[in-house]
Amino acid sequence: MAIEKPLVLITDYLEEADIENPVLENCADIKILNTHTDTDIDPFASKVKGILVFHDIKISARIIAKLDQCKGIVRCGVGYDNVDIKAAGEKGIAVCNVPDYGTEEVADHAVMLLLAIARRLIPCYDDIRSGGWQPNHVFGAPRLRGKTVGLIGCGRIGTATALRLKALGLRVLFYDPFATPGLDKAIGMERCHSLEEMLPQCLFVSVHTPLTPKTKHIVNDATLALLPKGAYLVNTARGPCVSGDAVVRALESGQLAYAALDVVEKEPLDDERLRKHPKVLLTPHSAFYSVEGFIEMRRKGSNLS
């Protein structure tokens, strides 16, 4: 008599489980939903033993209440912001993530965005595509070497970003109350103990903090007002860490010169002010991706499940 294998759901983002199958096929039945709607989980909720979730769907308290046999939820990525950890804990369901993939990719992407807005890449490109060949679009671009950049959050990705920025000759400050003591000395950065201390010194700001109740809208009207006028903002962390309304107001007032956002508060983006603003550079939550990094994340997530 064949033994029924436990059911593992892959809720979103994937159309096939070519990476997951070699890890799980001998011990689990895999079901791919590829959904954006949590109600599609309902038919499987009472019998699923494990869930792999990416970032297109939220595993809410409503869903968790129905997971009578589930033993674990794996967030295939960094952070837990789309899993209700409290509800899972009350249900006795373990939750884990994959924190150590994609570090280099996100750091590369953050620096790419910073360089692109500082060097006015998009207006130059648009001008050439429309038949022009004028260097005036780059007029006003600052020399990077010797300028100060502030990092909000300095974990794995923040540290990797700092090393890249130091190689470009920037002075690197960071604010992270949870960073290991001595990190500043080991890497050659300067630690600040508040945003009020750090931001007035920074022409550039790059966000690398996880999303928590305390970091939601950590970049807002008040914090942006601390920056020197004409500053530059990069966010490759989580969209809700930055207030989109505050960014628009800061751009319109000139408090920000440019903003580069890989993540926004609501994805897919539905804010036309950001989408069409000439001083906003957007990428579609793609900073994490490389062929190698995506395989690594999926393989590690499968092993955790």
XYZ file of C-alpha atoms in Angstrom:
305
model
C 0.000 0.000 0.000
C 1.420 3.332 -1.066
C 2.030 5.857 1.663
C 0.440 9.224 0.972
C 3.042 11.959 0.806
C 2.486 15.227 2.664
C 1.220 18.111 0.540
C 3.465 21.141 0.027
C 2.010 24.253 -1.609
C 4.037 26.744 -3.616
C 1.599 29.620 -3.545
C 2.880 32.244 -5.961
C 5.450 33.496 -8.463
C 6.370 30.117 -9.996
C 4.808 28.261 -12.907
C 6.860 25.100 -12.452
C 8.887 23.482 -9.686
C 11.976 22.440 -11.621
C 14.287 23.499 -8.772
C 12.058 22.323 -5.936
C 11.213 18.878 -7.347
C 14.670 17.310 -6.953
C 14.653 18.330 -3.287
C 11.056 17.462 -2.392
C 9.686 14.890 -4.836
C 10.684 11.849 -2.767
C 9.099 13.137 0.411
C 6.217 15.411 -0.642
C 3.548 16.058 -3.228
C 4.044 19.543 -4.642
C 1.171 21.741 -5.764
C 1.875 25.018 -7.570
C -0.883 27.612 -7.322
C 0.823 30.582 -9.036
C -1.864 32.839 -7.609
C -2.211 36.424 -6.456
C -5.319 35.639 -4.386
C -5.175 34.013 -0.968
C -8.624 32.442 -1.399
C -7.037 30.018 -3.881
C -5.294 28.424 -0.891
C -8.612 27.614 0.803
C -9.316 24.263 -0.942
C -5.956 22.917 0.270
C -5.756 24.618 3.661
C -7.038 21.765 5.812
C -4.554 19.191 4.488
C -1.413 21.091 3.487
C 1.672 20.248 5.559
C 4.020 22.949 4.279
C 3.845 26.223 2.358
C 6.460 27.997 0.275
C 5.490 31.633 -0.332
C 7.314 34.273 -2.360
C 6.072 37.894 -2.343
C 2.967 38.047 -4.547
C 0.603 36.849 -1.839
C 0.051 37.321 1.901
C -0.362 34.397 4.278
C -2.855 36.109 6.552
C -4.418 35.180 9.866
C -7.541 34.144 7.945
C -5.580 31.547 5.992
C -3.496 30.426 8.968
C -6.637 29.721 11.002
C -7.519 27.032 8.430
C -4.100 25.350 8.373
C -4.978 22.444 10.648
C -2.115 20.160 9.573
C 0.512 22.658 8.478
C 3.884 22.341 10.193
C 5.846 25.105 8.508
C 5.728 28.165 6.266
C 8.841 29.107 4.322
C 9.103 32.679 3.093
C 11.275 32.314 -0.024
C 13.117 35.580 0.395
C 14.335 38.030 2.988
C 11.888 39.214 5.644
C 8.528 37.982 6.897
C 6.324 40.952 6.098
C 3.802 38.945 4.038
C 3.327 36.230 6.685
C 1.314 36.846 9.852
C 3.953 35.539 12.262
C 1.816 36.111 15.352
C -1.058 34.044 13.974
C 1.335 31.304 12.865
C 2.920 31.166 16.307
C -0.451 30.879 18.000
C -1.273 28.009 15.643
C 2.039 26.289 16.374
C 3.324 26.686 12.814
C 7.026 27.344 12.346
C 7.963 30.205 10.015
C 11.368 30.679 8.446
C 12.906 32.668 5.618
C 15.946 32.613 3.333
C 17.965 35.590 4.591
C 21.308 34.835 2.992
C 20.556 34.774 -0.721
C 20.712 37.652 -3.181
C 22.879 39.873 -1.004
C 25.283 40.711 -3.803
C 22.490 41.229 -6.328
C 20.575 43.719 -4.188
C 23.760 45.594 -3.291
C 24.710 45.784 -6.976
C 21.218 47.024 -7.824
C 21.246 49.690 -5.119
C 24.546 51.086 -6.364
C 23.327 50.893 -9.958
C 20.262 52.959 -9.059
C 22.347 55.496 -7.166
C 24.738 55.909 -10.098
C 21.883 56.119 -12.593
C 20.151 59.007 -10.840
C 23.345 60.798 -9.878
C 24.635 60.660 -13.466
C 21.193 61.450 -14.981
C 21.177 58.249 -17.024
C 17.483 58.216 -17.916
C 17.136 61.785 -19.280
C 20.307 61.310 -21.322
C 19.021 58.017 -22.696
C 15.563 59.423 -23.464
C 17.095 62.388 -25.290
C 19.204 60.153 -27.522
C 16.282 57.826 -28.254
C 14.239 60.812 -29.376
C 16.958 61.966 -31.785
C 19.001 64.291 -29.584
C 22.648 64.258 -28.553
C 22.935 66.893 -25.862
C 25.089 66.518 -22.740
C 23.172 69.225 -20.901
C 20.934 66.652 -19.195
C 23.845 65.720 -16.959
C 24.560 69.317 -15.973
C 24.196 69.615 -12.207
C 25.313 66.040 -11.533
C 27.536 65.889 -8.451
C 30.983 64.344 -8.279
C 30.557 61.194 -6.210
C 34.016 60.934 -4.682
C 34.071 62.609 -1.303
C 30.289 62.903 -0.996
C 28.424 61.360 1.935
C 25.908 58.534 1.689
C 23.758 57.366 4.580
C 22.457 53.823 4.897
C 19.246 53.201 6.818
C 19.862 49.635 7.959
C 23.195 47.857 7.742
C 22.724 44.108 7.776
C 24.065 41.786 5.090
C 22.830 43.874 2.161
C 23.607 47.227 3.733
C 27.156 46.106 4.470
C 27.649 44.781 0.934
C 26.338 48.084 -0.431
C 28.661 50.036 1.848
C 31.716 48.189 0.541
C 30.776 49.040 -3.037
C 30.150 52.695 -2.227
C 33.436 52.984 -0.359
C 35.198 51.667 -3.460
C 33.675 54.596 -5.374
C 35.179 57.009 -2.883
C 32.078 57.942 -0.920
C 32.030 58.568 2.797
C 29.598 56.022 4.255
C 27.448 56.600 7.344
C 24.848 54.201 8.673
C 22.031 54.103 11.185
C 21.063 50.680 12.509
C 20.375 50.182 16.229
C 20.710 46.412 15.778
C 24.044 46.343 13.951
C 26.906 44.444 15.555
C 29.142 46.660 17.715
C 32.381 47.359 15.893
C 30.907 46.928 12.404
C 31.751 50.534 11.627
C 35.406 50.030 12.518
C 35.665 46.694 10.698
C 34.289 48.096 7.442
C 35.556 51.654 7.707
C 32.179 53.365 8.044
C 30.800 55.858 10.529
C 27.993 54.825 12.835
C 25.225 57.272 13.693
C 22.859 56.811 16.597
C 19.815 58.493 15.075
C 18.464 59.640 11.740
C 18.605 63.166 13.120
C 22.356 62.758 13.459
C 22.914 61.076 10.095
C 20.609 62.597 7.503
C 21.728 66.258 7.618
C 25.175 65.056 6.502
C 23.976 62.975 3.532
C 23.599 63.907 -0.116
C 22.600 60.287 -0.798
C 20.391 57.951 1.243
C 19.906 54.237 0.606
C 17.313 52.184 2.501
C 18.228 48.644 3.611
C 16.033 47.983 6.637
C 13.485 45.176 6.988
C 9.837 46.173 7.238
C 8.552 46.237 10.808
C 5.945 48.407 12.541
C 8.795 50.720 13.577
C 10.312 51.015 10.091
C 7.079 51.570 8.179
C 7.407 55.073 6.688
C 10.782 55.530 8.354
C 11.375 57.762 5.336
C 8.653 60.396 5.590
C 8.162 64.153 5.362
C 10.027 64.769 8.611
C 13.040 62.599 7.803
C 13.310 63.883 4.232
C 13.308 67.432 5.609
C 16.499 66.585 7.521
C 18.432 66.045 4.289
C 20.314 68.803 2.488
C 18.162 70.277 -0.268
C 18.594 68.404 -3.540
C 19.396 65.002 -2.022
C 19.028 61.591 -3.672
C 17.007 58.632 -2.346
C 17.347 54.920 -3.177
C 15.083 52.157 -1.837
C 15.758 48.474 -2.497
C 14.372 47.291 0.866
C 10.587 47.232 1.284
C 8.134 49.647 -0.291
C 6.289 50.682 2.882
C 9.569 51.752 4.502
C 9.254 54.865 2.327
C 6.170 57.080 2.127
C 5.371 57.542 -1.549
C 3.376 60.685 -0.782
C 6.359 62.173 1.049
C 8.674 61.352 -1.867
C 6.380 63.115 -4.331
C 6.171 66.196 -2.113
C 9.949 66.264 -1.633
C 10.547 66.002 -5.379
C 8.075 68.783 -6.119
C 9.672 71.076 -3.533
C 13.219 70.283 -4.650
C 14.107 68.735 -1.303
C 14.873 65.598 -3.307
C 16.647 65.896 -6.640
C 15.867 62.322 -7.683
C 14.484 59.099 -6.244
C 15.188 55.548 -7.391
C 12.779 52.885 -6.159
C 12.893 49.143 -6.710
C 9.970 48.703 -4.313
C 6.839 50.768 -3.675
C 4.106 50.753 -1.063
C 1.609 48.912 -3.245
C 2.800 46.476 -5.876
C 2.163 46.429 -8.766
C 2.575 50.200 -8.775
C -0.694 52.099 -9.134
C 0.563 55.593 -8.264
C 0.775 57.542 -11.507
C 2.563 60.406 -9.767
C 5.555 58.142 -9.220
C 5.210 56.220 -12.468
C 5.315 59.329 -14.641
C 7.524 61.627 -12.576
C 10.581 62.684 -14.598
C 12.803 62.492 -11.529
C 11.804 59.018 -10.396
C 13.612 55.909 -11.620
C 11.658 52.699 -11.078
C 12.492 49.013 -11.316
C 9.855 46.299 -10.673
C 11.034 44.715 -7.399
C 13.807 43.039 -9.365
C 16.880 43.885 -7.285
C 17.022 40.382 -5.816
C 17.270 38.590 -9.123
C 20.086 36.825 -10.880
C 19.933 33.391 -12.464
C 22.239 32.002 -9.793
C 20.617 33.863 -6.905
C 17.088 32.773 -7.809
C 18.129 29.126 -8.006
C 19.925 29.466 -4.678
C 16.866 30.980 -2.999
C 14.511 28.298 -4.296
C 16.831 25.441 -3.385
C 17.362 26.760 0.140
C 13.641 27.364 0.580
C 12.892 23.802 -0.506
C 15.407 22.380 1.940
C 13.887 24.407 4.763
C 10.415 23.077 3.998
